Amino acid sequence: MIVQTGSWSLAAKLAAAANLFLSVPFVLHALGPAQFGAWATLVSLVVFAGFLDFGFGNGTMNLVAAAHGRGATIEVAAVIREGRRTLVMIAVALAAAMVVALPLIPWHRLLGLPVDAAGTCRAAVAVVLFTVVLAVPLNLATRIQLGLGRGDRAFRWQALGQLTTLALVIGLAWAKASFVVLTAAAVATPLFASVANTLSLTRDRTLAYSPSGHRPDLARRIRHEGLLFFVLQLSAALAFSADLPLISTLCGPTDAGTYAIVQRLFSIVPLSLGLIWAPLWPIYRQALASGNHDWVIRTLRKSLLLAAIVSVCAALVFGFGFDRIVSLWVHRPLIVGGTLLAGFAVWSVIDAIGTALATFFNAASIMRYQVIVASFFALTCLALKTWAIYRFGVTAVPWVTIATYVVTSLLPTIILGPRLVAIALAKDY
């Protein structure tokens, strides 16, 4: 199951990586450094779709995986229906809030663009915001497929969506399309793959059968577990996804564009390891539900070792080969200090190990500890990054992330890890 899902996850991640990297030189050439920085910032905001579902997508996936591991088909169908209903309601509420907020905020100032670009910025932001709203219910299909052990089906659609997006963005950039059009192509096109995945899932008759009707008990469980995931996702967004908006606001879009290129290169590390973490999460849950604890422990140890080896090798390659890689990639020189590159290299290793642990904790619903640690980390990290960017510039950003994460998250987890694993193995799923 892991091999099949991992193979299609590889295809999807390769397509995402191709979209992430191959589009950059074309968009940079079409828009120029300032608008490219704003474009990269807006495209990065799509990650907020991952937490604006308030964690209910992950909560639904965990409940689906546990019920599937017990062979409770009717419960699986009921969980899916309650999850969909909840996320549609959230999307409607978010859409109403965004309609109110859109005309009130000076988006061009946040993106570091001149006042004559105010209308263009507002239009581009509108596209991004409503794409995020639509993604909230549509992305649930991927979580359900993973919970059912059918991640390969979801990743097929993702791969197709990413490749279509890449072709469209390059074509439009080649034709010198506007800032708004290029933003819309980059963020909205992958939604068509999500629509197709959702439609394919709804045709499964076994998942549509639930004679008990509305299940308030399942809805409460989804909300309870989901809200804890929401805090984790929000913490991650504050700690990591706020980098480009902060840099755009405090240093300008040109610096944000340079930072985005470095960030995208090193993002290959989590993208690659995500091939394992995405299918492993629900498989952990199914194994825990069926009592296969020996397999869980062996797999956790192997995942930590794999994360360390892969991330160290990749960090060395990207750090020492950065100039050559970037010259081949964007076809223009890029001046980046060694301190910034070293920071990204070190962080990619620490992040890989932390994500391997988090994958197990998420599957085992070890949520209270994660929520406390992640919340403290995010608030501390965001405050220190704001100060560091203002005081030292962009170079300090990854080092602030490293120091804050090690002190507030990694060290406590190392100390409490054995006890947390014991709690996970003793729980009923």
Short mmCIF file of C-alpha atoms in Angstrom, two decimals:
data_model
loop_
_atom_site.label_atom_id
_atom_site.label_comp_id
_atom_site.label_asym_id
_atom_site.label_seq_id
_atom_site.Cartn_x
_atom_site.Cartn_y
_atom_site.Cartn_z
CA MET A 1 0.00 0.00 0.00
CA ILE A 2 2.78 2.42 0.92
CA VAL A 3 4.71 1.57 -2.26
CA GLN A 4 1.73 2.09 -4.57
CA THR A 5 0.59 5.26 -2.88
CA GLY A 6 4.17 6.47 -2.58
CA SER A 7 4.73 5.93 -6.30
CA TRP A 8 1.79 8.13 -7.23
CA SER A 9 2.75 10.55 -4.49
CA LEU A 10 6.15 10.73 -6.17
CA ALA A 11 4.48 11.53 -9.48
CA ALA A 12 2.37 14.24 -7.83
CA LYS A 13 5.34 15.72 -5.98
CA LEU A 14 7.47 15.71 -9.12
CA ALA A 15 4.68 17.49 -10.95
CA ALA A 16 4.38 19.98 -8.07
CA ALA A 17 8.14 20.50 -8.05
CA ALA A 18 8.15 21.04 -11.80
CA ASN A 19 5.36 23.58 -11.43
CA LEU A 20 7.14 25.22 -8.52
CA PHE A 21 10.49 25.61 -10.25
CA LEU A 22 10.03 25.63 -14.01
CA SER A 23 7.46 28.41 -13.92
CA VAL A 24 9.74 30.79 -11.98
CA PRO A 25 12.05 32.04 -14.78
CA PHE A 26 9.11 32.58 -17.14
CA VAL A 27 7.07 34.56 -14.60
CA LEU A 28 10.14 36.49 -13.45
CA HIS A 29 10.86 37.49 -17.05
CA ALA A 30 7.24 38.41 -17.74
CA LEU A 31 6.56 40.47 -14.61
CA GLY A 32 9.93 41.80 -13.47
CA PRO A 33 11.43 41.51 -9.97
CA ALA A 34 8.88 43.62 -8.07
CA GLN A 35 5.70 42.05 -9.45
CA PHE A 36 7.31 38.61 -9.34
CA GLY A 37 7.86 39.05 -5.61
CA ALA A 38 4.20 39.98 -5.18
CA TRP A 39 3.14 37.01 -7.35
CA ALA A 40 5.26 34.59 -5.31
CA THR A 41 3.79 36.01 -2.10
CA LEU A 42 0.20 35.58 -3.31
CA VAL A 43 0.80 32.08 -4.62
CA SER A 44 2.27 31.12 -1.25
CA LEU A 45 -1.00 32.13 0.43
CA VAL A 46 -2.76 29.12 -1.07
CA VAL A 47 -1.25 27.14 1.81
CA PHE A 48 -3.82 28.84 4.03
CA ALA A 49 -6.46 26.57 2.48
CA GLY A 50 -4.79 23.85 4.51
CA PHE A 51 -5.81 25.40 7.83
CA LEU A 52 -8.96 27.34 6.92
CA ASP A 53 -10.82 24.05 7.01
CA PHE A 54 -10.23 24.39 10.77
CA GLY A 55 -8.50 21.02 10.80
CA PHE A 56 -11.72 19.15 9.99
CA GLY A 57 -10.14 17.59 6.90
CA ASN A 58 -7.46 15.91 8.99
CA GLY A 59 -9.97 15.06 11.70
CA THR A 60 -12.18 13.38 9.11
CA MET A 61 -9.22 11.47 7.68
CA ASN A 62 -8.23 10.11 11.10
CA LEU A 63 -11.78 8.92 11.82
CA VAL A 64 -12.09 7.39 8.34
CA ALA A 65 -8.76 5.56 8.74
CA ALA A 66 -9.70 4.22 12.19
CA ALA A 67 -13.14 3.03 11.03
CA HIS A 68 -11.62 1.52 7.89
CA GLY A 69 -9.03 -0.30 9.99
CA ARG A 70 -11.87 -1.85 12.02
CA GLY A 71 -13.84 -2.74 8.88
CA ALA A 72 -16.75 -0.44 9.85
CA THR A 73 -17.95 0.51 6.34
CA ILE A 74 -21.16 2.22 7.43
CA GLU A 75 -19.27 4.37 9.91
CA VAL A 76 -16.81 5.36 7.18
CA ALA A 77 -19.68 6.61 5.00
CA ALA A 78 -21.22 8.51 7.89
CA VAL A 79 -17.92 10.20 8.79
CA ILE A 80 -17.44 11.29 5.17
CA ARG A 81 -20.90 12.82 4.97
CA GLU A 82 -20.51 14.71 8.25
CA GLY A 83 -17.10 15.98 7.18
CA ARG A 84 -18.45 17.28 3.88
CA ARG A 85 -21.39 19.00 5.51
CA THR A 86 -19.15 20.74 8.02
CA LEU A 87 -16.64 21.97 5.43
CA VAL A 88 -19.31 23.34 3.08
CA MET A 89 -20.70 25.41 5.95
CA ILE A 90 -17.21 26.70 6.74
CA ALA A 91 -16.63 27.67 3.09
CA VAL A 92 -19.86 29.67 2.97
CA ALA A 93 -18.93 31.57 6.13
CA LEU A 94 -15.41 32.28 4.85
CA ALA A 95 -16.75 33.55 1.53
CA ALA A 96 -19.00 36.03 3.33
CA ALA A 97 -16.11 37.26 5.48
CA MET A 98 -13.83 37.71 2.46
CA VAL A 99 -16.46 39.71 0.55
CA VAL A 100 -16.51 42.17 3.45
CA ALA A 101 -12.72 42.30 3.92
CA LEU A 102 -11.65 42.50 0.28
CA PRO A 103 -12.43 46.19 -0.39
CA LEU A 104 -11.31 47.40 3.05
CA ILE A 105 -7.65 46.32 3.12
CA PRO A 106 -4.90 48.20 1.19
CA TRP A 107 -3.49 45.09 -0.47
CA HIS A 108 -0.94 46.97 -2.59
CA ARG A 109 0.76 48.21 0.57
CA LEU A 110 0.98 44.72 2.04
CA LEU A 111 2.54 43.50 -1.21
CA GLY A 112 4.96 46.43 -1.42
CA LEU A 113 3.63 47.73 -4.75
CA PRO A 114 2.88 51.37 -5.68
CA VAL A 115 -0.55 52.94 -5.26
CA ASP A 116 -1.29 52.86 -8.99
CA ALA A 117 -1.29 49.05 -8.71
CA ALA A 118 -4.05 49.06 -6.06
CA GLY A 119 -6.80 47.85 -8.39
CA THR A 120 -4.63 45.15 -9.91
CA CYS A 121 -3.55 43.91 -6.48
CA ARG A 122 -7.13 43.79 -5.22
CA ALA A 123 -8.21 41.72 -8.24
CA ALA A 124 -5.32 39.28 -7.80
CA VAL A 125 -6.00 38.94 -4.07
CA ALA A 126 -9.69 38.30 -4.79
CA VAL A 127 -8.76 35.39 -7.04
CA VAL A 128 -6.47 33.91 -4.38
CA LEU A 129 -8.95 34.32 -1.53
CA PHE A 130 -11.87 32.72 -3.32
CA THR A 131 -9.65 29.93 -4.60
CA VAL A 132 -8.76 29.23 -0.98
CA VAL A 133 -12.47 29.21 -0.04
CA LEU A 134 -13.34 26.71 -2.78
CA ALA A 135 -10.39 24.52 -1.84
CA VAL A 136 -11.68 24.06 1.72
CA PRO A 137 -14.44 21.54 0.84
CA LEU A 138 -12.84 20.25 -2.36
CA ASN A 139 -9.58 19.17 -0.70
CA LEU A 140 -11.46 16.83 1.63
CA ALA A 141 -11.56 14.20 -1.12
CA THR A 142 -7.78 13.76 -0.91
CA ARG A 143 -7.95 13.23 2.86
CA ILE A 144 -10.72 10.66 2.47
CA GLN A 145 -8.81 8.74 -0.19
CA LEU A 146 -5.75 8.65 2.07
CA GLY A 147 -7.83 7.47 5.01
CA LEU A 148 -9.18 4.63 2.88
CA GLY A 149 -5.71 3.62 1.71
CA ARG A 150 -6.44 4.92 -1.80
CA GLY A 151 -3.97 7.75 -1.86
CA ASP A 152 -2.81 6.72 -5.32
CA ARG A 153 -6.15 7.86 -6.78
CA ALA A 154 -5.90 11.28 -5.18
CA PHE A 155 -2.29 11.75 -6.23
CA ARG A 156 -3.11 10.93 -9.86
CA TRP A 157 -5.45 13.88 -9.99
CA GLN A 158 -2.96 16.09 -8.18
CA ALA A 159 -0.24 15.25 -10.70
CA LEU A 160 -2.55 16.08 -13.60
CA GLY A 161 -3.57 19.36 -11.98
CA GLN A 162 0.01 20.45 -11.34
CA LEU A 163 1.17 19.63 -14.86
CA THR A 164 -1.80 21.47 -16.35
CA THR A 165 -1.02 24.47 -14.16
CA LEU A 166 2.62 24.44 -15.23
CA ALA A 167 1.75 24.38 -18.92
CA LEU A 168 -0.82 27.15 -18.54
CA VAL A 169 1.42 29.45 -16.46
CA ILE A 170 4.37 29.06 -18.82
CA GLY A 171 2.15 29.66 -21.84
CA LEU A 172 0.61 32.78 -20.34
CA ALA A 173 3.98 34.11 -19.16
CA TRP A 174 5.38 33.54 -22.64
CA ALA A 175 2.45 35.58 -24.00
CA LYS A 176 3.22 38.37 -21.48
CA ALA A 177 -0.03 37.93 -19.57
CA SER A 178 -0.87 40.34 -16.78
CA PHE A 179 -0.12 39.99 -13.08
CA VAL A 180 -3.74 39.10 -12.31
CA VAL A 181 -3.99 36.47 -15.05
CA LEU A 182 -0.74 34.77 -14.03
CA THR A 183 -1.85 34.72 -10.40
CA ALA A 184 -5.21 33.20 -11.33
CA ALA A 185 -3.58 30.54 -13.50
CA ALA A 186 -1.15 29.55 -10.74
CA VAL A 187 -3.66 29.24 -7.91
CA ALA A 188 -7.00 28.33 -9.51
CA THR A 189 -6.05 25.70 -12.09
CA PRO A 190 -5.23 22.94 -9.53
CA LEU A 191 -8.82 23.20 -8.27
CA PHE A 192 -10.07 21.41 -11.38
CA ALA A 193 -8.14 18.33 -10.29
CA SER A 194 -9.76 18.59 -6.85
CA VAL A 195 -13.19 18.75 -8.49
CA ALA A 196 -12.42 15.63 -10.53
CA ASN A 197 -11.16 13.77 -7.44
CA THR A 198 -14.31 14.73 -5.52
CA LEU A 199 -16.57 13.53 -8.34
CA SER A 200 -14.73 10.21 -8.59
CA LEU A 201 -15.15 9.68 -4.85
CA THR A 202 -18.88 10.42 -4.89
CA ARG A 203 -19.42 7.64 -7.45
CA ASP A 204 -18.33 5.00 -4.93
CA ARG A 205 -21.69 3.57 -3.82
CA THR A 206 -20.27 1.88 -0.72
CA LEU A 207 -19.35 5.28 0.67
CA ALA A 208 -22.78 6.75 -0.02
CA TYR A 209 -24.62 4.16 2.10
CA SER A 210 -25.38 5.38 5.61
CA PRO A 211 -28.89 4.44 6.82
CA SER A 212 -28.60 6.20 10.15
CA GLY A 213 -28.86 9.68 8.61
CA HIS A 214 -27.33 12.66 10.40
CA ARG A 215 -24.80 11.63 13.06
CA PRO A 216 -24.28 14.46 15.57
CA ASP A 217 -21.89 12.27 17.58
CA LEU A 218 -19.55 11.90 14.61
CA ALA A 219 -19.86 15.59 13.82
CA ARG A 220 -18.75 16.39 17.38
CA ARG A 221 -15.78 14.03 17.11
CA ILE A 222 -14.74 15.60 13.82
CA ARG A 223 -15.00 19.08 15.30
CA HIS A 224 -13.14 18.14 18.49
CA GLU A 225 -10.21 16.48 16.76
CA GLY A 226 -10.35 18.87 13.83
CA LEU A 227 -10.09 22.01 15.93
CA LEU A 228 -6.92 20.68 17.51
CA PHE A 229 -5.50 20.09 14.03
CA PHE A 230 -6.60 23.61 13.15
CA VAL A 231 -4.46 25.05 15.94
CA LEU A 232 -1.50 23.03 14.64
CA GLN A 233 -2.08 24.19 11.06
CA LEU A 234 -2.56 27.80 12.11
CA SER A 235 0.63 27.64 14.16
CA ALA A 236 2.53 26.27 11.17
CA ALA A 237 1.13 28.98 8.92
CA LEU A 238 2.12 31.73 11.36
CA ALA A 239 5.59 30.30 11.84
CA PHE A 240 6.44 29.40 8.24
CA SER A 241 4.01 30.83 5.68
CA ALA A 242 4.25 34.36 7.06
CA ASP A 243 7.85 34.73 5.87
CA LEU A 244 7.11 36.17 2.43
CA PRO A 245 4.33 38.55 3.54
CA LEU A 246 6.58 39.84 6.34
CA ILE A 247 9.53 40.33 3.99
CA SER A 248 7.34 42.02 1.36
CA THR A 249 6.00 44.44 3.95
CA LEU A 250 9.25 45.20 5.80
CA CYS A 251 11.88 44.87 3.05
CA GLY A 252 10.01 45.13 -0.24
CA PRO A 253 8.91 42.75 -3.01
CA THR A 254 12.37 42.42 -4.57
CA ASP A 255 13.85 40.92 -1.41
CA ALA A 256 10.75 38.75 -1.10
CA GLY A 257 11.34 37.45 -4.63
CA THR A 258 14.96 36.54 -3.85
CA TYR A 259 13.94 34.82 -0.63
CA ALA A 260 11.18 32.96 -2.49
CA ILE A 261 13.69 31.48 -4.94
CA VAL A 262 15.90 30.16 -2.11
CA GLN A 263 12.84 28.92 -0.23
CA ARG A 264 11.49 27.10 -3.27
CA LEU A 265 14.78 25.34 -3.91
CA PHE A 266 15.07 23.99 -0.37
CA SER A 267 11.37 23.09 -0.36
CA ILE A 268 12.36 20.08 -2.46
CA VAL A 269 13.38 18.41 0.82
CA PRO A 270 9.92 18.42 2.47
CA LEU A 271 8.28 17.78 -0.90
CA SER A 272 10.39 14.65 -1.33
CA LEU A 273 9.83 13.34 2.18
CA GLY A 274 6.14 14.10 1.82
CA LEU A 275 6.05 11.10 -0.52
CA ILE A 276 6.38 9.00 2.63
CA TRP A 277 4.57 11.08 5.24
CA ALA A 278 1.31 11.52 3.29
CA PRO A 279 0.43 7.81 2.97
CA LEU A 280 2.15 6.85 6.23
CA TRP A 281 -0.11 8.99 8.44
CA PRO A 282 -3.38 7.07 7.77
CA ILE A 283 -1.51 3.76 7.65
CA TYR A 284 -0.14 4.47 11.14
CA ARG A 285 -3.72 5.09 12.25
CA GLN A 286 -5.00 1.85 10.75
CA ALA A 287 -2.14 -0.11 12.36
CA LEU A 288 -2.83 1.47 15.75
CA ALA A 289 -6.55 0.69 15.43
CA SER A 290 -5.78 -2.96 14.62
CA GLY A 291 -3.20 -3.28 17.45
CA ASN A 292 -0.14 -3.81 15.24
CA HIS A 293 2.16 -1.98 17.66
CA ASP A 294 5.43 -3.70 16.74
CA TRP A 295 5.10 -2.55 13.14
CA VAL A 296 4.32 0.99 14.30
CA ILE A 297 7.48 1.23 16.44
CA ARG A 298 9.73 -0.24 13.73
CA THR A 299 8.31 2.09 11.13
CA LEU A 300 8.68 5.15 13.36
CA ARG A 301 12.38 4.41 13.92
CA LYS A 302 12.98 3.83 10.21
CA SER A 303 11.15 7.04 9.30
CA LEU A 304 13.36 9.11 11.61
CA LEU A 305 16.51 7.60 10.14
CA LEU A 306 15.25 8.13 6.60
CA ALA A 307 14.36 11.75 7.33
CA ALA A 308 17.85 12.47 8.69
CA ILE A 309 19.72 10.81 5.81
CA VAL A 310 17.66 12.32 2.99
CA SER A 311 17.60 15.83 4.44
CA VAL A 312 21.34 15.96 5.17
CA CYS A 313 22.23 14.80 1.66
CA ALA A 314 19.82 17.23 0.02
CA ALA A 315 20.92 20.15 2.19
CA LEU A 316 24.56 19.61 1.23
CA VAL A 317 23.74 19.43 -2.47
CA PHE A 318 21.57 22.57 -2.47
CA GLY A 319 23.88 24.52 -0.20
CA PHE A 320 27.14 23.92 -2.06
CA GLY A 321 25.57 23.78 -5.52
CA PHE A 322 23.26 26.76 -5.12
CA ASP A 323 24.94 29.13 -7.59
CA ARG A 324 25.13 26.54 -10.35
CA ILE A 325 21.56 25.33 -9.77
CA VAL A 326 20.10 28.85 -9.75
CA SER A 327 22.00 29.93 -12.86
CA LEU A 328 20.51 26.97 -14.72
CA TRP A 329 17.10 27.59 -13.18
CA VAL A 330 16.34 31.33 -13.49
CA HIS A 331 18.96 32.17 -16.17
CA ARG A 332 20.24 35.20 -14.29
CA PRO A 333 22.70 35.78 -11.43
CA LEU A 334 21.27 35.84 -7.92
CA ILE A 335 23.29 37.25 -5.04
CA VAL A 336 22.52 35.27 -1.89
CA GLY A 337 24.71 35.24 1.20
CA GLY A 338 26.16 32.04 2.58
CA THR A 339 24.55 32.70 5.96
CA LEU A 340 21.06 32.54 4.44
CA LEU A 341 21.88 29.34 2.54
CA ALA A 342 23.38 27.72 5.64
CA GLY A 343 20.26 28.61 7.60
CA PHE A 344 17.99 26.96 5.06
CA ALA A 345 20.25 23.89 4.94
CA VAL A 346 20.22 23.41 8.71
CA TRP A 347 16.50 24.06 8.96
CA SER A 348 15.69 21.50 6.25
CA VAL A 349 17.33 18.77 8.37
CA ILE A 350 15.64 19.78 11.62
CA ASP A 351 12.28 20.19 9.89
CA ALA A 352 12.52 16.72 8.32
CA ILE A 353 13.08 15.02 11.68
CA GLY A 354 10.33 17.04 13.33
CA THR A 355 7.85 16.19 10.58
CA ALA A 356 8.61 12.47 10.89
CA LEU A 357 7.69 12.66 14.57
CA ALA A 358 4.63 14.83 13.89
CA THR A 359 3.31 12.31 11.35
CA PHE A 360 3.16 9.64 14.05
CA PHE A 361 1.73 12.00 16.68
CA ASN A 362 -0.99 13.18 14.27
CA ALA A 363 -1.99 9.62 13.44
CA ALA A 364 -2.10 8.73 17.14
CA SER A 365 -4.10 11.87 18.02
CA ILE A 366 -1.41 13.08 20.45
CA MET A 367 -2.90 16.52 20.08
CA ARG A 368 -2.86 18.36 23.40
CA TYR A 369 0.93 18.25 23.69
CA GLN A 370 1.39 19.27 20.06
CA VAL A 371 -1.07 22.13 20.35
CA ILE A 372 0.66 23.60 23.42
CA VAL A 373 4.14 23.31 21.91
CA ALA A 374 3.15 24.49 18.42
CA SER A 375 1.22 27.51 19.71
CA PHE A 376 4.11 28.71 21.85
CA PHE A 377 6.56 28.08 19.00
CA ALA A 378 4.47 29.95 16.43
CA LEU A 379 3.86 33.05 18.51
CA THR A 380 7.48 33.25 19.61
CA CYS A 381 8.79 32.61 16.11
CA LEU A 382 6.54 35.20 14.47
CA ALA A 383 7.47 37.89 16.97
CA LEU A 384 11.19 37.17 16.71
CA LYS A 385 11.08 37.05 12.90
CA THR A 386 9.40 40.44 12.73
CA TRP A 387 12.08 41.91 14.98
CA ALA A 388 14.93 40.11 13.20
CA ILE A 389 13.84 41.18 9.70
CA TYR A 390 13.59 44.78 10.84
CA ARG A 391 16.97 44.63 12.63
CA PHE A 392 19.11 42.26 10.52
CA GLY A 393 17.26 41.73 7.25
CA VAL A 394 16.21 38.60 5.39
CA THR A 395 19.32 36.59 6.33
CA ALA A 396 18.17 36.12 9.91
CA VAL A 397 14.82 34.48 9.09
CA PRO A 398 15.81 30.78 8.89
CA TRP A 399 18.11 31.08 11.91
CA VAL A 400 15.29 32.50 14.01
CA THR A 401 13.14 29.54 12.94
CA ILE A 402 15.88 27.08 13.90
CA ALA A 403 16.60 28.55 17.33
CA THR A 404 12.94 28.91 18.25
CA TYR A 405 11.98 25.42 17.07
CA VAL A 406 14.85 23.67 18.84
CA VAL A 407 14.16 25.36 22.17
CA THR A 408 10.35 25.30 22.18
CA SER A 409 9.58 22.07 20.31
CA LEU A 410 12.40 19.67 19.47
CA LEU A 411 14.08 19.47 22.89
CA PRO A 412 10.81 18.97 24.82
CA THR A 413 9.79 16.26 22.34
CA ILE A 414 13.10 14.43 22.74
CA ILE A 415 12.68 14.48 26.53
CA LEU A 416 9.02 13.44 26.56
CA GLY A 417 9.09 11.25 23.45
CA PRO A 418 9.12 7.80 25.13
CA ARG A 419 6.19 8.72 27.35
CA LEU A 420 4.19 10.10 24.41
CA VAL A 421 4.77 6.93 22.38
CA ALA A 422 3.63 4.80 25.33
CA ILE A 423 0.43 6.86 25.58
CA ALA A 424 -0.19 6.40 21.86
CA LEU A 425 0.16 2.62 22.08
CA ALA A 426 -2.17 2.38 25.08
CA LYS A 427 -5.09 4.26 23.48
CA ASP A 428 -8.25 2.78 21.97
CA TYR A 429 -8.94 3.81 18.40
#
